[in-house]
């Protein structure tokens, strides 16, 4: 590549499933090229905290999602969208990016559209097996669309699709801990089976209520649990689990590498980021898809694994009744656990951040030649 400094605009967020891939892409580009990176996120969402903590500058847009059940509530949403589009045009004009990258989320729409209208080449990263509305709208004018699943030509022009997988946090694969050391770091018995229950960065009500029903039974069975509740359920979770041996309740897990290493079995929502981590680490998992997401894409994500024997899926509606028994059943069958983990690992796409960086660099070099 040429030695000049590249200006890279990255937009997306709303959840960890968008933010962590975006940061992985930014870090890969920093390793590969001399570049200045600016993020654009949504005001009052978690990217406004996570991105600066990772050392990058971010500008927030007032954009919000449409309310599908009450159309009248969309009047202020439309105003926020108009305002965000104006702000996005100014950001593109002032920053003058060489490329704009969209990772999904409401804020990516105005930002990437403004870049495309200004003649800036764009690259999209779609994490899910069912494409989001924002990426579908932006796809026609994008240079490339990096995806994590086969069959995405249902949503995107086939000649633009690049199968890269979803980037995950580097620390997950670089930990030197053994499973016994990881369990000990949580104050658990190093030799006992341990379940990691994680509902994403904000927690998950269904998983929390399911664990509330089954946590005493699991503890009585000698099964250890690391239960990440999220902030809103932290006090209730701690109260329910008070005095139970082998149960760790925490609103947030700062060291996810240790948590995954400690886990014999993972119980998780089926967000694309979580699934990519489970695949990469070869962890047997019970996936409980959230029904509160666009196009029910978490169910489609979970089925992509469950249909290949790479996970067990429990629906959100069944979880409160079935989750505890499913955990006990799987942990009593080590051979099945091992097979599920092996199948999950076989679905992993490695070095996704580097593959995406390769495509970004190729777009930048093509732009320079032209």
Coordinates of C-alpha atoms in Angstrom, one line a residue:
X1 CA 0.0 0.0 0.0
X2 CA 1.0 3.6 -0.5
X3 CA 2.5 5.3 2.5
X4 CA -0.1 8.1 2.8
X5 CA -2.5 8.2 5.8
X6 CA -5.9 6.8 5.1
X7 CA -9.1 8.2 6.6
X8 CA -11.6 5.5 7.6
X9 CA -15.1 6.1 8.7
X10 CA -16.8 3.3 10.6
X11 CA -20.5 3.5 11.5
X12 CA -22.8 1.2 13.5
X13 CA -23.7 0.1 17.0
X14 CA -26.6 -0.2 19.4
X15 CA -25.4 -3.5 20.8
X16 CA -22.1 -5.3 21.5
X17 CA -22.9 -7.5 18.5
X18 CA -22.3 -4.5 16.3
X19 CA -19.6 -2.6 18.3
X20 CA -17.1 -5.4 19.0
X21 CA -16.8 -6.4 15.3
X22 CA -16.4 -2.7 14.4
X23 CA -13.6 -2.3 16.9
X24 CA -11.9 -5.5 15.7
X25 CA -12.0 -4.1 12.1
X26 CA -10.5 -0.8 13.3
X27 CA -7.8 -2.6 15.2
X28 CA -6.9 -4.8 12.2
X29 CA -6.6 -1.7 10.0
X30 CA -4.4 0.1 12.6
X31 CA -2.1 -2.9 12.4
X32 CA -2.0 -3.0 8.6
X33 CA -1.9 0.7 7.5
X34 CA -1.3 4.2 8.6
X35 CA -4.8 5.4 9.1
X36 CA -7.0 7.9 11.0
X37 CA -10.3 6.3 12.1
X38 CA -13.5 8.1 13.1
X39 CA -16.6 6.2 14.4
X40 CA -20.2 7.4 14.0
X41 CA -22.7 5.9 16.5
X42 CA -26.1 6.5 18.0
X43 CA -26.4 9.0 20.8
X44 CA -27.1 7.4 24.2
X45 CA -26.2 3.9 23.1
X46 CA -23.3 1.8 24.4
X47 CA -20.9 2.6 21.5
X48 CA -20.6 6.2 23.0
X49 CA -18.8 4.6 25.9
X50 CA -17.1 1.5 24.4
X51 CA -15.5 3.2 21.4
X52 CA -13.7 6.0 23.3
X53 CA -12.6 3.4 25.9
X54 CA -10.9 1.5 23.1
X55 CA -9.0 4.7 22.1
X56 CA -11.1 5.9 19.1
X57 CA -13.0 9.1 18.5
X58 CA -16.8 8.9 18.0
X59 CA -19.6 11.3 17.0
X60 CA -23.1 10.4 18.0
X61 CA -26.2 10.9 15.8
X62 CA -29.7 11.3 17.4
X63 CA -31.1 8.5 15.2
X64 CA -33.6 6.0 16.6
X65 CA -35.4 2.9 15.4
X66 CA -38.9 2.9 13.9
X67 CA -41.8 1.9 16.2
X68 CA -43.7 -0.7 14.3
X69 CA -46.7 -1.1 16.6
X70 CA -47.6 2.5 16.8
X71 CA -47.1 4.6 13.7
X72 CA -47.9 7.9 15.4
X73 CA -44.8 7.5 17.6
X74 CA -42.7 7.6 14.4
X75 CA -43.1 11.4 14.0
X76 CA -40.2 12.2 16.3
X77 CA -38.3 9.3 14.9
X78 CA -38.6 10.8 11.4
X79 CA -37.4 14.2 12.7
X80 CA -34.4 12.5 14.3
X81 CA -33.6 10.7 11.0
X82 CA -33.8 14.0 9.1
X83 CA -31.4 15.6 11.6
X84 CA -29.1 12.6 11.5
X85 CA -28.9 12.7 7.7
X86 CA -27.9 16.4 7.9
X87 CA -25.3 15.6 10.5
X88 CA -24.0 12.6 8.5
X89 CA -23.5 14.8 5.4
X90 CA -21.5 17.3 7.4
X91 CA -19.3 14.5 9.0
X92 CA -18.5 13.1 5.5
X93 CA -17.8 16.6 4.2
X94 CA -15.5 17.5 7.1
X95 CA -13.7 14.2 7.6
X96 CA -13.3 13.4 3.9
X97 CA -13.0 9.6 4.3
X98 CA -11.3 7.4 1.8
X99 CA -13.7 4.6 2.7
X100 CA -16.8 4.2 4.9
X101 CA -17.6 0.9 6.7
X102 CA -21.0 0.0 8.0
X103 CA -21.5 -2.7 10.6
X104 CA -25.3 -2.4 11.1
X105 CA -27.4 -0.5 13.5
X106 CA -29.6 2.6 12.9
X107 CA -26.8 5.1 12.7
X108 CA -25.1 3.2 9.8
X109 CA -27.9 4.1 7.4
X110 CA -27.6 7.9 7.3
X111 CA -23.8 7.7 7.6
X112 CA -23.2 5.3 4.8
X113 CA -25.8 6.8 2.6
X114 CA -24.2 10.2 3.0
X115 CA -20.8 8.6 2.0
X116 CA -22.3 6.9 -1.0
X117 CA -23.9 10.2 -2.2
X118 CA -20.5 11.9 -1.8
X119 CA -18.8 9.2 -4.0
X120 CA -17.0 7.6 -1.1
X121 CA -16.5 3.8 -1.6
X122 CA -18.4 1.8 1.1
X123 CA -18.0 -1.7 2.6
X124 CA -20.7 -3.4 4.6
X125 CA -20.3 -6.1 7.3
X126 CA -23.4 -8.2 7.9
X127 CA -23.2 -10.3 11.1
X128 CA -26.4 -12.2 10.8
X129 CA -27.7 -15.1 8.7
X130 CA -30.8 -12.9 7.9
X131 CA -29.6 -9.5 6.6
X132 CA -30.7 -6.3 8.4
X133 CA -32.8 -3.6 6.7
X134 CA -30.0 -1.0 6.8
X135 CA -27.5 -3.2 5.0
X136 CA -30.1 -4.3 2.4
X137 CA -30.8 -0.7 1.6
X138 CA -27.1 0.2 1.3
X139 CA -26.0 -3.0 -0.6
X140 CA -26.6 -1.9 -4.2
X141 CA -24.0 0.9 -4.0
X142 CA -21.5 -0.8 -1.8
X143 CA -18.2 -2.0 -3.1
X144 CA -18.2 -5.2 -1.0
X145 CA -20.4 -6.9 1.6
X146 CA -18.6 -9.1 4.2
X147 CA -20.8 -11.9 5.5
X148 CA -20.6 -14.7 8.1
X149 CA -23.0 -17.2 6.5
X150 CA -23.5 -18.9 3.2
X151 CA -26.6 -18.2 1.1
X152 CA -26.5 -14.4 1.6
X153 CA -27.1 -13.9 -2.2
X154 CA -30.8 -14.0 -1.1
X155 CA -30.3 -10.4 0.2
X156 CA -27.2 -9.0 -1.6
X157 CA -25.7 -8.9 -5.1
X158 CA -23.7 -12.2 -5.4
X159 CA -20.7 -10.5 -7.0
X160 CA -20.2 -8.2 -4.0
X161 CA -20.4 -10.9 -1.3
X162 CA -17.2 -11.9 0.6
X163 CA -17.5 -14.8 3.1
X164 CA -15.3 -13.6 6.0
X165 CA -17.1 -14.5 9.2
X166 CA -17.6 -12.2 12.1
X167 CA -14.6 -10.6 13.9
X168 CA -14.4 -11.4 17.6
X169 CA -12.3 -9.9 20.4
X170 CA -8.7 -11.1 20.2
X171 CA -8.4 -11.7 23.9
X172 CA -10.9 -14.6 23.7
X173 CA -8.4 -16.7 21.7
X174 CA -5.2 -15.4 23.3
X175 CA -5.9 -16.3 27.0
X176 CA -3.3 -18.6 28.5
X177 CA -5.6 -19.8 31.3
X178 CA -6.6 -23.5 31.6
X179 CA -10.2 -24.4 32.4
X180 CA -9.3 -25.2 36.0
X181 CA -7.4 -21.9 36.4
X182 CA -10.4 -20.0 34.9
X183 CA -12.9 -21.6 37.3
X184 CA -10.6 -20.8 40.2
X185 CA -10.4 -17.2 39.1
X186 CA -14.2 -17.0 39.7
X187 CA -13.8 -18.6 43.1
X188 CA -15.3 -21.9 41.8
X189 CA -14.2 -25.5 42.3
X190 CA -11.7 -26.2 39.4
X191 CA -12.9 -29.7 38.9
X192 CA -16.7 -29.3 38.6
X193 CA -18.8 -28.8 35.5
X194 CA -19.6 -25.1 35.0
X195 CA -22.3 -23.4 33.0
X196 CA -21.9 -19.9 31.7
X197 CA -25.2 -18.0 31.3
X198 CA -24.8 -14.8 29.3
X199 CA -27.6 -12.7 27.8
X200 CA -25.5 -10.2 26.0
X201 CA -24.1 -6.9 27.2
X202 CA -27.5 -5.8 28.6
X203 CA -28.6 -9.1 30.0
X204 CA -31.7 -11.0 28.9
X205 CA -35.0 -11.2 30.9
X206 CA -36.0 -14.7 29.7
X207 CA -32.6 -16.2 30.6
X208 CA -32.7 -14.5 34.0
X209 CA -36.2 -15.7 34.8
X210 CA -35.3 -19.2 33.6
X211 CA -32.2 -19.2 35.8
X212 CA -34.2 -17.9 38.7
X213 CA -36.5 -21.0 38.4
X214 CA -33.7 -23.5 38.1
X215 CA -30.6 -22.1 39.9
X216 CA -31.3 -23.9 43.2
X217 CA -31.8 -27.2 41.4
X218 CA -28.6 -26.8 39.5
X219 CA -26.7 -26.0 42.6
X220 CA -28.2 -29.0 44.4
X221 CA -27.0 -31.2 41.5
X222 CA -23.4 -29.9 42.0
X223 CA -23.4 -27.9 38.8
X224 CA -21.6 -24.6 39.0
X225 CA -23.0 -21.5 37.3
X226 CA -21.5 -18.2 36.2
X227 CA -24.6 -16.1 35.7
X228 CA -24.3 -12.7 34.0
X229 CA -27.6 -10.9 34.7
X230 CA -27.1 -7.5 33.2
X231 CA -27.6 -4.4 35.3
X232 CA -31.4 -4.4 35.6
X233 CA -31.6 -7.9 37.1
X234 CA -28.4 -7.9 39.2
X235 CA -30.0 -7.3 42.6
X236 CA -32.7 -9.9 42.0
X237 CA -30.3 -12.5 40.7
X238 CA -28.0 -12.0 43.7
X239 CA -30.9 -12.4 46.1
X240 CA -32.2 -15.6 44.4
X241 CA -28.7 -17.2 44.4
X242 CA -27.7 -16.0 47.9
X243 CA -26.0 -18.8 49.9
X244 CA -26.0 -21.3 47.0
X245 CA -22.6 -23.0 46.6
X246 CA -20.9 -22.8 43.2
X247 CA -23.0 -19.9 41.9
X248 CA -21.4 -16.6 40.8
X249 CA -23.9 -13.8 39.9
X250 CA -22.6 -10.7 38.2
X251 CA -24.2 -7.9 36.2
X252 CA -21.2 -7.8 33.8
X253 CA -18.2 -10.0 33.1
X254 CA -15.1 -8.0 32.4
X255 CA -13.0 -11.0 31.5
X256 CA -15.1 -13.0 28.9
X257 CA -12.0 -15.0 27.9
X258 CA -11.8 -16.5 31.4
X259 CA -15.6 -17.0 31.5
X260 CA -15.6 -19.0 28.3
X261 CA -12.6 -21.0 29.3
X262 CA -14.3 -21.9 32.6
X263 CA -17.4 -23.0 30.8
X264 CA -18.3 -26.7 30.2
X265 CA -21.5 -25.4 28.6
X266 CA -22.6 -22.0 27.5
X267 CA -26.2 -20.7 27.6
X268 CA -26.7 -17.7 25.4
X269 CA -28.9 -15.6 23.3
X270 CA -28.3 -16.1 19.6
X271 CA -26.8 -12.8 18.5
X272 CA -24.3 -13.1 15.7
X273 CA -21.4 -11.9 17.9
X274 CA -22.1 -14.5 20.6
X275 CA -22.5 -17.3 18.0
X276 CA -19.2 -16.4 16.3
X277 CA -17.4 -16.6 19.7
X278 CA -19.0 -20.0 20.5
X279 CA -18.0 -21.3 17.1
X280 CA -14.4 -20.0 17.3
X281 CA -13.9 -21.5 20.8
X282 CA -15.7 -24.7 20.0
X283 CA -18.0 -24.4 23.0
X284 CA -21.1 -26.6 23.3
X285 CA -24.1 -24.2 23.8
X286 CA -27.8 -23.9 24.4
X287 CA -29.1 -21.0 22.3
X288 CA -32.2 -19.2 23.4
X289 CA -33.0 -16.7 20.5
X290 CA -34.5 -13.4 21.4
X291 CA -37.9 -12.9 19.7
X292 CA -37.6 -9.1 20.1
X293 CA -35.3 -8.5 17.1
X294 CA -35.9 -7.5 13.5
X295 CA -37.1 -10.3 11.2
X296 CA -36.6 -12.8 14.1
X297 CA -33.0 -13.1 12.9
X298 CA -31.7 -14.7 16.1
X299 CA -33.9 -17.8 15.5
X300 CA -32.4 -18.1 12.0
X301 CA -28.9 -17.7 13.5
X302 CA -29.6 -20.4 16.1
X303 CA -31.1 -22.8 13.5
X304 CA -28.0 -22.4 11.4
X305 CA -26.1 -24.2 14.2
X306 CA -28.8 -26.4 15.6
X307 CA -29.6 -27.9 12.2
X308 CA -25.9 -29.0 12.0
X309 CA -25.7 -30.5 15.5
X310 CA -23.5 -27.5 16.5
X311 CA -25.9 -26.2 19.3
X312 CA -29.1 -27.0 21.0
X313 CA -31.9 -24.5 20.6
X314 CA -34.6 -23.8 23.2
X315 CA -37.2 -21.2 22.2
X316 CA -37.8 -18.1 24.2
X317 CA -41.4 -19.3 25.0
X318 CA -40.2 -22.7 26.3
X319 CA -37.1 -21.5 28.2
X320 CA -38.6 -20.9 31.6
X321 CA -39.9 -24.5 31.7
X322 CA -37.2 -26.3 29.8
X323 CA -33.8 -24.6 30.3
X324 CA -32.8 -26.1 33.6
X325 CA -33.7 -29.7 32.5
X326 CA -31.9 -29.2 29.2
X327 CA -28.7 -28.0 31.0
X328 CA -28.8 -31.1 33.3
X329 CA -29.5 -33.4 30.4
X330 CA -26.6 -32.2 28.3
X331 CA -24.1 -32.2 31.2
X332 CA -25.0 -35.8 31.9
X333 CA -23.9 -36.8 28.4
X334 CA -20.2 -35.8 27.9
X335 CA -20.0 -37.5 24.5
X336 CA -22.9 -35.4 23.1
X337 CA -21.3 -32.2 24.7
X338 CA -18.0 -33.0 22.9
X339 CA -19.7 -33.6 19.6
X340 CA -21.7 -30.3 19.8
X341 CA -18.5 -28.4 20.6
X342 CA -16.7 -30.1 17.7
X343 CA -19.5 -29.3 15.2
X344 CA -19.5 -25.7 16.4
X345 CA -15.8 -25.3 15.9
X346 CA -16.1 -26.8 12.4
X347 CA -18.4 -23.9 11.5
X348 CA -15.9 -21.2 12.7
X349 CA -14.4 -18.8 10.1
X350 CA -10.9 -17.8 11.3
X351 CA -9.1 -14.5 11.1
X352 CA -12.2 -12.6 10.0
X353 CA -10.8 -9.2 11.0
X354 CA -7.8 -9.8 8.7
X355 CA -10.0 -10.9 5.8
X356 CA -12.1 -7.8 6.1
X357 CA -9.0 -5.7 6.3
X358 CA -7.7 -7.4 3.1
X359 CA -10.9 -6.3 1.3
X360 CA -10.7 -2.7 2.7
X361 CA -7.1 -2.4 1.5
X362 CA -8.0 -3.8 -1.9
X363 CA -10.8 -1.1 -2.2
X364 CA -8.4 1.6 -1.1
X365 CA -5.7 0.5 -3.6
X366 CA -8.3 0.3 -6.4
X367 CA -9.4 3.9 -5.6
X368 CA -5.7 5.1 -5.7
X369 CA -5.2 3.5 -9.1
X370 CA -8.3 5.2 -10.5

